[in-house]
XYZ file of N, CA, C and O in Angstrom:
736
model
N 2.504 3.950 -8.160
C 3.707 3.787 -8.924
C 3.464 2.669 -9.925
O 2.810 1.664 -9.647
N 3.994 2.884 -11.033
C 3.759 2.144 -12.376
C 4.894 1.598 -12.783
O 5.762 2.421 -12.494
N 5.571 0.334 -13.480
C 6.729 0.232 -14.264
C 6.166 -0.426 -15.533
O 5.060 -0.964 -15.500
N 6.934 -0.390 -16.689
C 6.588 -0.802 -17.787
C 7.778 -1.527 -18.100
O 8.693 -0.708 -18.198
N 8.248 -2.883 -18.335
C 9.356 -3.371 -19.066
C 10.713 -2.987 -18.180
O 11.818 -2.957 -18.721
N 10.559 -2.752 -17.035
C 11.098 -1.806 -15.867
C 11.795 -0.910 -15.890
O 12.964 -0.747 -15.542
N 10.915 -0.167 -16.402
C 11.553 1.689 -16.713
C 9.718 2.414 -15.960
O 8.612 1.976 -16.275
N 9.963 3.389 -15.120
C 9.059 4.096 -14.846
C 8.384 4.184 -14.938
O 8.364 5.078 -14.092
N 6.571 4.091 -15.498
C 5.981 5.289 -16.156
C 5.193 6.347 -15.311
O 4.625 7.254 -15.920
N 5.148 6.306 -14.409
C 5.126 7.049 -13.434
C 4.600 6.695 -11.934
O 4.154 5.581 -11.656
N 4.715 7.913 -10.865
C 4.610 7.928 -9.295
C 4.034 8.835 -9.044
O 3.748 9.709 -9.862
N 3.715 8.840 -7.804
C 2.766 9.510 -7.297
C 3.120 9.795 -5.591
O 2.521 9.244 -4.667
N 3.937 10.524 -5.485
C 4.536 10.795 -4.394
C 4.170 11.753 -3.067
O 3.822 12.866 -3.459
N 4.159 11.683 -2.233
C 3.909 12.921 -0.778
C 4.785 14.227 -1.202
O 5.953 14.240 -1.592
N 3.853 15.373 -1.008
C 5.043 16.559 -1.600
C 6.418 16.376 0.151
O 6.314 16.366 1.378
N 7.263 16.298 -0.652
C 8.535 16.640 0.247
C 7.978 17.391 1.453
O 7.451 16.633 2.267
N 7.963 18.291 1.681
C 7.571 19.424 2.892
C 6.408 18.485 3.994
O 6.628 18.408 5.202
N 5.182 17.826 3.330
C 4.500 17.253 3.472
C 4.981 16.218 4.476
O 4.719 16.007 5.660
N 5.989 15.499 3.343
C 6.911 14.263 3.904
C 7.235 14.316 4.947
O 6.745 13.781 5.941
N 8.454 15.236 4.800
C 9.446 15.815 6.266
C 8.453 15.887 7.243
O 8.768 15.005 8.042
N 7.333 16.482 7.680
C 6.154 17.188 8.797
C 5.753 15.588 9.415
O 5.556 15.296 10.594
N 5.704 14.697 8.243
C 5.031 13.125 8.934
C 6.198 12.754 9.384
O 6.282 12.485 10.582
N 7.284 12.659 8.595
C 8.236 12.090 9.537
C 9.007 12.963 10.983
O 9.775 12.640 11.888
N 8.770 13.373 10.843
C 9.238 14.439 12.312
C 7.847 14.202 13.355
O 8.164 13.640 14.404
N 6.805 14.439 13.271
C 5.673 13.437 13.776
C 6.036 11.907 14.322
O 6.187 11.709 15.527
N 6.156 10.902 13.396
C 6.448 9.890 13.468
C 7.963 10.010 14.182
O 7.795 9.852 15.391
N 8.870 10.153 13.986
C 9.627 10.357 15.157
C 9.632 11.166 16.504
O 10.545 10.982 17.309
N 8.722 11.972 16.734
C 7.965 12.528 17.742
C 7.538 11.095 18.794
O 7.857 10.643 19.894
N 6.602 10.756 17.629
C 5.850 9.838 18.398
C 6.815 8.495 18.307
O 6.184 7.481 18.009
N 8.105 8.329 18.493
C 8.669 7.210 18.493
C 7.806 6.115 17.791
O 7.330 5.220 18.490
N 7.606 6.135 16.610
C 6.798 5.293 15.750
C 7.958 4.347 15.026
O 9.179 4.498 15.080
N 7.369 3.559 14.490
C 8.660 2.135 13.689
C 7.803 2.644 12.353
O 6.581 2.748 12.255
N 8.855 2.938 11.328
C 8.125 3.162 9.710
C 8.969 2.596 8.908
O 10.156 2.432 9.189
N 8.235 2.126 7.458
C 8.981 1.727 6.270
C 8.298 3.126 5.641
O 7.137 3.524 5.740
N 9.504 3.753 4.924
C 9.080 4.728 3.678
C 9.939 4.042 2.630
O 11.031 3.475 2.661
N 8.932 4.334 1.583
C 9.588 3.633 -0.157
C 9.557 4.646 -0.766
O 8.650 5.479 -0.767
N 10.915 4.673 -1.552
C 11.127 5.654 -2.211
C 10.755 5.133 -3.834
O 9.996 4.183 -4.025
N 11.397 5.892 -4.950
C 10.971 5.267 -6.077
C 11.561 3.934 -6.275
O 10.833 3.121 -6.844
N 12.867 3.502 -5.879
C 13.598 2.403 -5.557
C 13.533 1.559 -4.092
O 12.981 0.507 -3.767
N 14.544 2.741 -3.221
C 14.825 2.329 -1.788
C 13.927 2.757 -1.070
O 12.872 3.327 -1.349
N 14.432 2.428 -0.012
C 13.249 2.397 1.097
C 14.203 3.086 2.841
O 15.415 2.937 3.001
N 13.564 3.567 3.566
C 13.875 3.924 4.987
C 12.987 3.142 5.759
O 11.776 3.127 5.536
N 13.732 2.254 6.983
C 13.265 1.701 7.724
C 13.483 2.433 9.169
O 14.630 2.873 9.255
N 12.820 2.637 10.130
C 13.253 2.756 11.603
C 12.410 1.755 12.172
O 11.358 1.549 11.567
N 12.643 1.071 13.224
C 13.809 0.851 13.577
C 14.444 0.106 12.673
O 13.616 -0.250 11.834
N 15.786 -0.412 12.368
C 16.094 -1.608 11.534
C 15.854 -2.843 12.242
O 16.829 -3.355 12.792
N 14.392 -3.588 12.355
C 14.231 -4.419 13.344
C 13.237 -5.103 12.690
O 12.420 -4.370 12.132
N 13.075 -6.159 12.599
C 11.904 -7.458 11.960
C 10.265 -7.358 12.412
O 9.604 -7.696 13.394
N 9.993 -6.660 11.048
C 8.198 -6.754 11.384
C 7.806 -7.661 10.518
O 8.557 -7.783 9.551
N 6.669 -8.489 10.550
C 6.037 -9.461 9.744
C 5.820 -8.938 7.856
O 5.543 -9.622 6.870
N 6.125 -7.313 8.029
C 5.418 -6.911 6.809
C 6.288 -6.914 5.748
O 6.097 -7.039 4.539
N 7.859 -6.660 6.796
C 9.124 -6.550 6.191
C 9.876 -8.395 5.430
O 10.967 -8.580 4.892
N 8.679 -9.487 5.726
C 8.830 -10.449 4.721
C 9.344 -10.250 3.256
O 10.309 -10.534 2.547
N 8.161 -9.608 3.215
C 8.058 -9.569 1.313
C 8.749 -8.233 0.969
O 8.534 -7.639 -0.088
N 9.466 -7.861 1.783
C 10.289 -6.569 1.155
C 11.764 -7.056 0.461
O 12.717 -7.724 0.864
N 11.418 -6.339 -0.829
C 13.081 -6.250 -1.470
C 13.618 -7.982 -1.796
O 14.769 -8.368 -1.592
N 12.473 -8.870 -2.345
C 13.067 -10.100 -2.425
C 13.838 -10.410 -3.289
O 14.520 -11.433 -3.226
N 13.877 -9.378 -4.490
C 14.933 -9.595 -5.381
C 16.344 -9.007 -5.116
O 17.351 -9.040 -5.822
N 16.055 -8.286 -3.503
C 17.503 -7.422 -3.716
C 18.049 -6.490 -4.369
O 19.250 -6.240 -4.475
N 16.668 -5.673 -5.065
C 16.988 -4.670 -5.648
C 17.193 -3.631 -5.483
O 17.801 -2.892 -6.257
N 16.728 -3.348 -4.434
C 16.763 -1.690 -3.775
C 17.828 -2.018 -2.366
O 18.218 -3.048 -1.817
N 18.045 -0.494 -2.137
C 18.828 -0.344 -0.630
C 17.899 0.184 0.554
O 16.874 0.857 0.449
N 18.493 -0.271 1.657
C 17.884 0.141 2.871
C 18.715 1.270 3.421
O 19.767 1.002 4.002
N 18.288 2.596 3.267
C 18.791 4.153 3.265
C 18.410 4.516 4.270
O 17.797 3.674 4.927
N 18.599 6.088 4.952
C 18.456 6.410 5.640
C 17.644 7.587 4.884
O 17.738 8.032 3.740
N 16.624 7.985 6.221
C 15.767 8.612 5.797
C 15.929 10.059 4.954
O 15.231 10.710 4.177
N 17.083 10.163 5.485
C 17.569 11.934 4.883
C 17.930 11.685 3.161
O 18.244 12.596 2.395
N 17.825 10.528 2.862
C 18.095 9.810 1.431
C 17.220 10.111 0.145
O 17.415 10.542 -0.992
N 15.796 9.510 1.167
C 14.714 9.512 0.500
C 14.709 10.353 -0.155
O 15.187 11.359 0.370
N 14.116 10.564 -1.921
C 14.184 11.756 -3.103
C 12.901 11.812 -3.385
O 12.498 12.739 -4.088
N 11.879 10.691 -2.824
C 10.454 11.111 -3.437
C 9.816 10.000 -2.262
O 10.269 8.866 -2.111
N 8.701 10.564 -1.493
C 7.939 9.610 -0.604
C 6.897 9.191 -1.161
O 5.828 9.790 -1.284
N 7.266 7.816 -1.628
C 6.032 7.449 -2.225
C 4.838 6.922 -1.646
O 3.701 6.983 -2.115
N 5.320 6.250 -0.275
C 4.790 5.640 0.709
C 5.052 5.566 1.827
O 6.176 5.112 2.041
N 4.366 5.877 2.835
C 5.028 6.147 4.607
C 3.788 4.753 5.056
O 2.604 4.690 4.727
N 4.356 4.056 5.647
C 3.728 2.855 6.326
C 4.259 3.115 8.096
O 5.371 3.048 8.620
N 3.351 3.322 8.464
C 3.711 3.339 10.202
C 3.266 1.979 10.242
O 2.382 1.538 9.508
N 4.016 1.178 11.286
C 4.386 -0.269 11.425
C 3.807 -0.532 12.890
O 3.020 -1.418 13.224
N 4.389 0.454 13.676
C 3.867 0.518 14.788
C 4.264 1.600 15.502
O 5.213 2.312 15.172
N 3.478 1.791 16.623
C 3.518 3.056 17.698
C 2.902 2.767 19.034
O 1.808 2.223 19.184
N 3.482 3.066 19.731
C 3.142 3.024 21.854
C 1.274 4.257 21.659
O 0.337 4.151 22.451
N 1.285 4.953 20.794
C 0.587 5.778 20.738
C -0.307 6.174 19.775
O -0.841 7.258 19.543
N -0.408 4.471 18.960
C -0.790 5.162 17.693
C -2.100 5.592 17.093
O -2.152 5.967 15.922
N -3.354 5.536 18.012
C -4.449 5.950 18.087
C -4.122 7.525 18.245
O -4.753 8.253 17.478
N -3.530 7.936 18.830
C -3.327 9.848 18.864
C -2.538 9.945 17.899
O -2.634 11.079 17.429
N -1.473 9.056 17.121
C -1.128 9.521 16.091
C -1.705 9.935 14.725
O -1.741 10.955 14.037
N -2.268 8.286 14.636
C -3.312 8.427 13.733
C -4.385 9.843 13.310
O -4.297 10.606 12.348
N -5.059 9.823 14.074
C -5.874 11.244 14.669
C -4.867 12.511 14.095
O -5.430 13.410 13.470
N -3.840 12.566 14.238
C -3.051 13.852 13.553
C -2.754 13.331 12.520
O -2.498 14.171 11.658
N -2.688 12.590 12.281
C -1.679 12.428 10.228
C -3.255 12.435 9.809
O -3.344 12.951 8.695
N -4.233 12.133 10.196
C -5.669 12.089 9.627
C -6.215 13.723 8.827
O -6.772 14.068 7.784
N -5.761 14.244 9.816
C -5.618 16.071 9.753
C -4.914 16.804 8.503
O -5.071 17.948 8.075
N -3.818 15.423 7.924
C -2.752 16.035 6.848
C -3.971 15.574 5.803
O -5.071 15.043 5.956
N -2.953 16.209 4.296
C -3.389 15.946 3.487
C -2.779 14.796 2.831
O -1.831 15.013 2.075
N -3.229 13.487 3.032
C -2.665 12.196 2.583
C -3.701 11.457 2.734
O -4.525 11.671 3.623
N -3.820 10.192 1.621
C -4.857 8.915 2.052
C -4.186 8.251 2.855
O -3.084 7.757 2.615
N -4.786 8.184 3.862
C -4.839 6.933 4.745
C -5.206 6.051 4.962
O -6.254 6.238 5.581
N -4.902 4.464 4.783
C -5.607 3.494 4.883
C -4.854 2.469 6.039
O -3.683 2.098 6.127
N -6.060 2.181 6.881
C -6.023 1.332 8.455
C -6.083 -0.153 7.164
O -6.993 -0.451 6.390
N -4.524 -0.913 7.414
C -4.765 -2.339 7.528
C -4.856 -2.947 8.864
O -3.979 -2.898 9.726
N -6.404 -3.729 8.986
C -6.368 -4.151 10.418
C -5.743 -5.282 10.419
O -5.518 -5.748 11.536
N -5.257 -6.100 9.173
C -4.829 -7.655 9.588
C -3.673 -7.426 9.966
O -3.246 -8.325 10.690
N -2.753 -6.346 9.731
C -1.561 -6.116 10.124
C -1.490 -4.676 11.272
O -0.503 -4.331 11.922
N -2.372 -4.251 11.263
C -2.332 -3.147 12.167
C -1.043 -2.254 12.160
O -0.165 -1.983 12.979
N -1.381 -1.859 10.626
C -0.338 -0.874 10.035
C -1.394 0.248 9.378
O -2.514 -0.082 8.987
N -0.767 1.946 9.295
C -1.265 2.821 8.418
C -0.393 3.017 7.452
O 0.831 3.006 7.578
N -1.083 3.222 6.358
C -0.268 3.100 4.730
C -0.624 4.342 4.405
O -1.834 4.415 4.192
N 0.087 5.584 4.255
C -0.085 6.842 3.807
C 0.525 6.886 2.689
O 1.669 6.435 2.636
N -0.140 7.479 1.441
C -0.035 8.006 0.382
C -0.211 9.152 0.383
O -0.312 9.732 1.464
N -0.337 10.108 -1.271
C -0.245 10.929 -1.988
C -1.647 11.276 -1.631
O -2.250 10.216 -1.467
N -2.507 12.396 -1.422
C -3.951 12.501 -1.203
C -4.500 12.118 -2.733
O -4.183 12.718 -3.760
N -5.476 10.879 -2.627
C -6.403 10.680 -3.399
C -5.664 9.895 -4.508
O -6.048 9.907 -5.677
N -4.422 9.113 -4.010
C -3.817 8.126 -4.632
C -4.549 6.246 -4.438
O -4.570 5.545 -3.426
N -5.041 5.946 -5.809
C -5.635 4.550 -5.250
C -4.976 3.852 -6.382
O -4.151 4.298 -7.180
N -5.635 2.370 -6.272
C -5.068 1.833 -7.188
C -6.236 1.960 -8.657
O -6.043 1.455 -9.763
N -7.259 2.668 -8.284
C -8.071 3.368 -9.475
C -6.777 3.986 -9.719
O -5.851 3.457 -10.334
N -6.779 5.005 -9.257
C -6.325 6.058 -10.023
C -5.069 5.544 -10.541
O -4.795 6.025 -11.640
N -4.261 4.753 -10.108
C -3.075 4.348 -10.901
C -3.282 3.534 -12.383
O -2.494 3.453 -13.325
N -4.658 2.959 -12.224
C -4.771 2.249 -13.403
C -5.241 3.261 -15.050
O -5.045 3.138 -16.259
N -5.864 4.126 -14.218
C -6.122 4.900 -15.151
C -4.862 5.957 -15.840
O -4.744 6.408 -16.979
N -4.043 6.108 -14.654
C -3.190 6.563 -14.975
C -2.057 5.836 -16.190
O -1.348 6.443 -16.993
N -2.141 4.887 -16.060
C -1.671 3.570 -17.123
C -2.072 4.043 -18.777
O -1.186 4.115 -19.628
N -3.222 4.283 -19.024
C -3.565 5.340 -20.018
C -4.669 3.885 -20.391
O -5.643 4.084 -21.118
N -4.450 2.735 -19.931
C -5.461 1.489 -19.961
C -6.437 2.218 -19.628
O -6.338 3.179 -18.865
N -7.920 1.670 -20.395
C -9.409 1.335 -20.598
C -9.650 0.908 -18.808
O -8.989 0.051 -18.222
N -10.466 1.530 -18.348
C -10.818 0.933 -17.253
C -12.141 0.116 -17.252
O -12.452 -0.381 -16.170
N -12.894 -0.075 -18.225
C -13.793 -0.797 -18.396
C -13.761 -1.760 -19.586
O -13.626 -1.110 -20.622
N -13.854 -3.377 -19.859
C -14.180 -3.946 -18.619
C -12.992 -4.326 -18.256
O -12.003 -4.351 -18.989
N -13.068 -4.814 -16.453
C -11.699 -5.135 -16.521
C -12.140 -6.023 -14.722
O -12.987 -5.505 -13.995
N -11.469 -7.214 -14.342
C -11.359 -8.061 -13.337
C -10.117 -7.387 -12.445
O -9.011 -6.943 -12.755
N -10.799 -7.519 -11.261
C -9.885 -6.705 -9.950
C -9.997 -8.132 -8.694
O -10.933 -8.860 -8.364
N -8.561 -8.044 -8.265
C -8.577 -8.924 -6.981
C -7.927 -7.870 -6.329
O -7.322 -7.010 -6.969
N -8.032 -7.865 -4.630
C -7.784 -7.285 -3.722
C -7.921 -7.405 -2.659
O -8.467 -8.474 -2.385
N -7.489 -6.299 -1.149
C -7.382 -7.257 0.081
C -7.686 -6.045 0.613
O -8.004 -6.389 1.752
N -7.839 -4.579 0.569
C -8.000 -3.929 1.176
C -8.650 -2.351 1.042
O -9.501 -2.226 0.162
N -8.420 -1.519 1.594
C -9.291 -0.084 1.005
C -8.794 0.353 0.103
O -9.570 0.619 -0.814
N -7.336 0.651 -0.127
C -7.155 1.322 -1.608
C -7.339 0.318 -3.216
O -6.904 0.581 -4.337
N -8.068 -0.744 -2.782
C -8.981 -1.555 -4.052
C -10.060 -1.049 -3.937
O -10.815 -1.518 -4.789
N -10.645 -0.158 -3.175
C -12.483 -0.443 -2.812
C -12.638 0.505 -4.729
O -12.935 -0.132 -5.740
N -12.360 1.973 -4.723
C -12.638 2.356 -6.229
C -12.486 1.319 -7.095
O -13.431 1.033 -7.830
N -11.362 0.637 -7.150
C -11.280 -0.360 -8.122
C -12.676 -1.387 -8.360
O -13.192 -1.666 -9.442
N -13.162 -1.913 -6.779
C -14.488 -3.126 -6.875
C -14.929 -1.956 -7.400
O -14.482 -1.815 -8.538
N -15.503 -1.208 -7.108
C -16.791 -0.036 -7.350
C -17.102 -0.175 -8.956
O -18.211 -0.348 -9.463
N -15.755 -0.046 -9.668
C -15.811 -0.356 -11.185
C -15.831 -1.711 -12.153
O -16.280 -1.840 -13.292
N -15.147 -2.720 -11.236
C -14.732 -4.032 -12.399
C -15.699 -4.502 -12.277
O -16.559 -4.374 -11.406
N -15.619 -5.328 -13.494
C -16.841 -6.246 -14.575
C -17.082 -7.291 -13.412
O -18.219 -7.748 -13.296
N -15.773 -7.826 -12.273
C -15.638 -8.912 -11.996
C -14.644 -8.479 -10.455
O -13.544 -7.952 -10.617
N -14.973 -8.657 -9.555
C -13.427 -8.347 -8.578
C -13.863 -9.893 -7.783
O -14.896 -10.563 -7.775
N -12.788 -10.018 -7.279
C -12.027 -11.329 -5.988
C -11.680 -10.511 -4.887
O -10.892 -9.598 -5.131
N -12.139 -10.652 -3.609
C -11.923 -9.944 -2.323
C -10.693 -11.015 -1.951
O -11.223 -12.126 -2.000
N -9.538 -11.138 -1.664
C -8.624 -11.840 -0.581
C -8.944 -11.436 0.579
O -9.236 -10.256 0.774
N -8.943 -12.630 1.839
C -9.106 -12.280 2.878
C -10.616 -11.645 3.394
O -11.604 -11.585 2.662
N -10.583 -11.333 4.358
C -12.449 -10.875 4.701
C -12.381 -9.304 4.840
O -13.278 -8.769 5.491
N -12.007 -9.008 4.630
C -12.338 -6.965 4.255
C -13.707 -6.458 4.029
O -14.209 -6.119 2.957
N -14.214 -6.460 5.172
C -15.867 -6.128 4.999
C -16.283 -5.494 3.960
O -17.261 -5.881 3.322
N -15.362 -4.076 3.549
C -15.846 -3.391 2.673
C -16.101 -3.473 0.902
O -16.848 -3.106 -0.005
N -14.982 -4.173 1.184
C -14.925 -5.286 -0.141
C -15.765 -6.661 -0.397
O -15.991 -7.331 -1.405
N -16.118 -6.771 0.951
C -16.805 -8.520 0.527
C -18.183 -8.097 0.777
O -18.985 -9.013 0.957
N -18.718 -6.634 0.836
C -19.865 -6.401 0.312
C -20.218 -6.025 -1.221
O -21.344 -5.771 -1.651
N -18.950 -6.048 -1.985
C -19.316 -5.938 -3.810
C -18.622 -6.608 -4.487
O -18.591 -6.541 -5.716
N -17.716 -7.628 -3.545
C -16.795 -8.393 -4.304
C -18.135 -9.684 -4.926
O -19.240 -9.879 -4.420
N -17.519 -10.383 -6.156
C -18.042 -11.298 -7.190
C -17.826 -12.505 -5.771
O -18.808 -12.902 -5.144
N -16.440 -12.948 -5.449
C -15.946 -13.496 -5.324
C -14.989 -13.642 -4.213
O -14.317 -12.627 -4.397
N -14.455 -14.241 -3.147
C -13.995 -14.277 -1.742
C -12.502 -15.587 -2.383
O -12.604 -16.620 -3.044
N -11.449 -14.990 -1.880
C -10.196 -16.229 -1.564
C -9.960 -15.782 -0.117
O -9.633 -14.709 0.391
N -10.277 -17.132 0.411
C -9.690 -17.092 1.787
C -8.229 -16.900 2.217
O -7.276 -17.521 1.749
N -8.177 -15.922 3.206
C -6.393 -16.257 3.680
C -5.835 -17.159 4.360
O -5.337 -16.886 5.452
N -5.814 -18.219 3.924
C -4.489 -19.181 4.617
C -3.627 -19.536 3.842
O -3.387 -19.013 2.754
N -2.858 -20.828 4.521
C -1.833 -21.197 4.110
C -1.945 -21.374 2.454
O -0.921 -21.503 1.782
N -2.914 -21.371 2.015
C -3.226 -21.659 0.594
C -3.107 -20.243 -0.296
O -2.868 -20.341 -1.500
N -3.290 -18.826 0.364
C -3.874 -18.380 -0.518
C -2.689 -18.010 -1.786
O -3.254 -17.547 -2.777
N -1.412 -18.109 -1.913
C -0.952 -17.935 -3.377
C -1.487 -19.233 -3.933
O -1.989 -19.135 -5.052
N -1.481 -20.222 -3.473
C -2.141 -21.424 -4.591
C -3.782 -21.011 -5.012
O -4.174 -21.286 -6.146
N -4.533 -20.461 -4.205
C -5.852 -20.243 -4.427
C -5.678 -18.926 -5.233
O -6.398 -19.007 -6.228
N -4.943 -17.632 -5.197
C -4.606 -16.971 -6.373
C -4.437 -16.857 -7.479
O -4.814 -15.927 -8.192
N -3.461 -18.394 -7.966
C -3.341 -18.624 -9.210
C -4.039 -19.594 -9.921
O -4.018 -19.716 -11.146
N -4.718 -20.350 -9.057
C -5.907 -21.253 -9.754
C -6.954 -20.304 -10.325
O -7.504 -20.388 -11.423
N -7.129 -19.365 -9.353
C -7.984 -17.958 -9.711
C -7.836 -17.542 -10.794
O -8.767 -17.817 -11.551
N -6.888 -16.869 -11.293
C -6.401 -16.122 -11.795
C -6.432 -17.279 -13.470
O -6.768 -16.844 -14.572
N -6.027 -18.620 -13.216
C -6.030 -18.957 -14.217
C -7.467 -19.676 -14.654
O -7.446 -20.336 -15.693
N -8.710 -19.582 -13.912
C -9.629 -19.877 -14.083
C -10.654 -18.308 -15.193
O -11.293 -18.090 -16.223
N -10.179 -17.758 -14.113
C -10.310 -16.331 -14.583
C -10.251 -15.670 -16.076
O -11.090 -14.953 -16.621
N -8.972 -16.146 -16.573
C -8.109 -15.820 -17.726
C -8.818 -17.186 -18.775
O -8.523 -17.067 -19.965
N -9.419 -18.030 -18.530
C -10.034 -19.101 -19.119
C -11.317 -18.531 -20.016
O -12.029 -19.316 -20.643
């Protein structure tokens, strides 16, 4: 998903039918999910996960119910009693899946949605161009930039990353020193 001046320019969504099949799954498997819509979002349970920090800090979107949702842009399973056999079946669908282990969440997208492909989708030059990132849907991105920053230790990344910011208590201050060293 893209915004420009904050108007649209486009998404990249789970086909509906698609959608519905994971979430009936995921409620099968009594799973806890955030889905984001192009705005709002569906939470089950309505209950405090670490990830749900940085959600909605401006207060812009609503917290809906799932029958709401008009476009799945993103299904995040949060957690599950079962989620090694879950996993294993949504693996089977047609969606990217990406295992965050620092949070031990799955982030399902659109099949073959990355943040490559969103950039290109931008109608932006993908060469040259500096990439920071923390996880698998950056890895196309390292594969290409002039320059990438791995956040955090993501093996797969801190084998082509330029550059490592550690995660602690520092890392938005170590971001923007980055970033403005970077831009120098």
């Amino acid at each position: 998903m893209a915004h420009y001046r904050g108007q649209p320019l486009y998404f990249n969504a789970i086909p509906a039918e698609l959608a519905r099949e994971i979430v009936a799954l995921l409620d099968e498997y009594q799973a806890e999910y955030l889905i984001d819509d192009k705005l709002n979002y569906a939470l089950k349970p309505h209950r405090h996960h670490p990830l749900l920090a940085n959600l909605d800090q401006n207060k812009l979107a609503e917290c809906v119910d799932v029958t709401r949702i008009e476009s799945f842009v993103k299904i995040v399973v949060l957690a599950c009693g079962r989620f090694n056999e879950l996993a294993e079946i949504i693996s089977r669908l047609d969606v990217t899946i990406h295992y965050h282990s620092a949070e031990g969440i799955l982030d399902l997208t659109a099949n073959q949605v990355n943040k490559k492909k969103g950039l290109e989708q931008t109608g932006l030059g993908l060469e040259p161009f500096i990439c920071l990132g923390n996880d698998m849907n950056d890895l196309p991105l390292f594969e290409r930039a002039l320059h990438s920053v791995v956040i955090g230790e993501f093996a797969p990344l801190l084998r082509i990353a330029k550059e490592q910011i550690p995660m602690d208590d520092r890392v938005e201050q170590h971001i923007i020193s980055k970033l403005k060293e970077l831009s120098a």
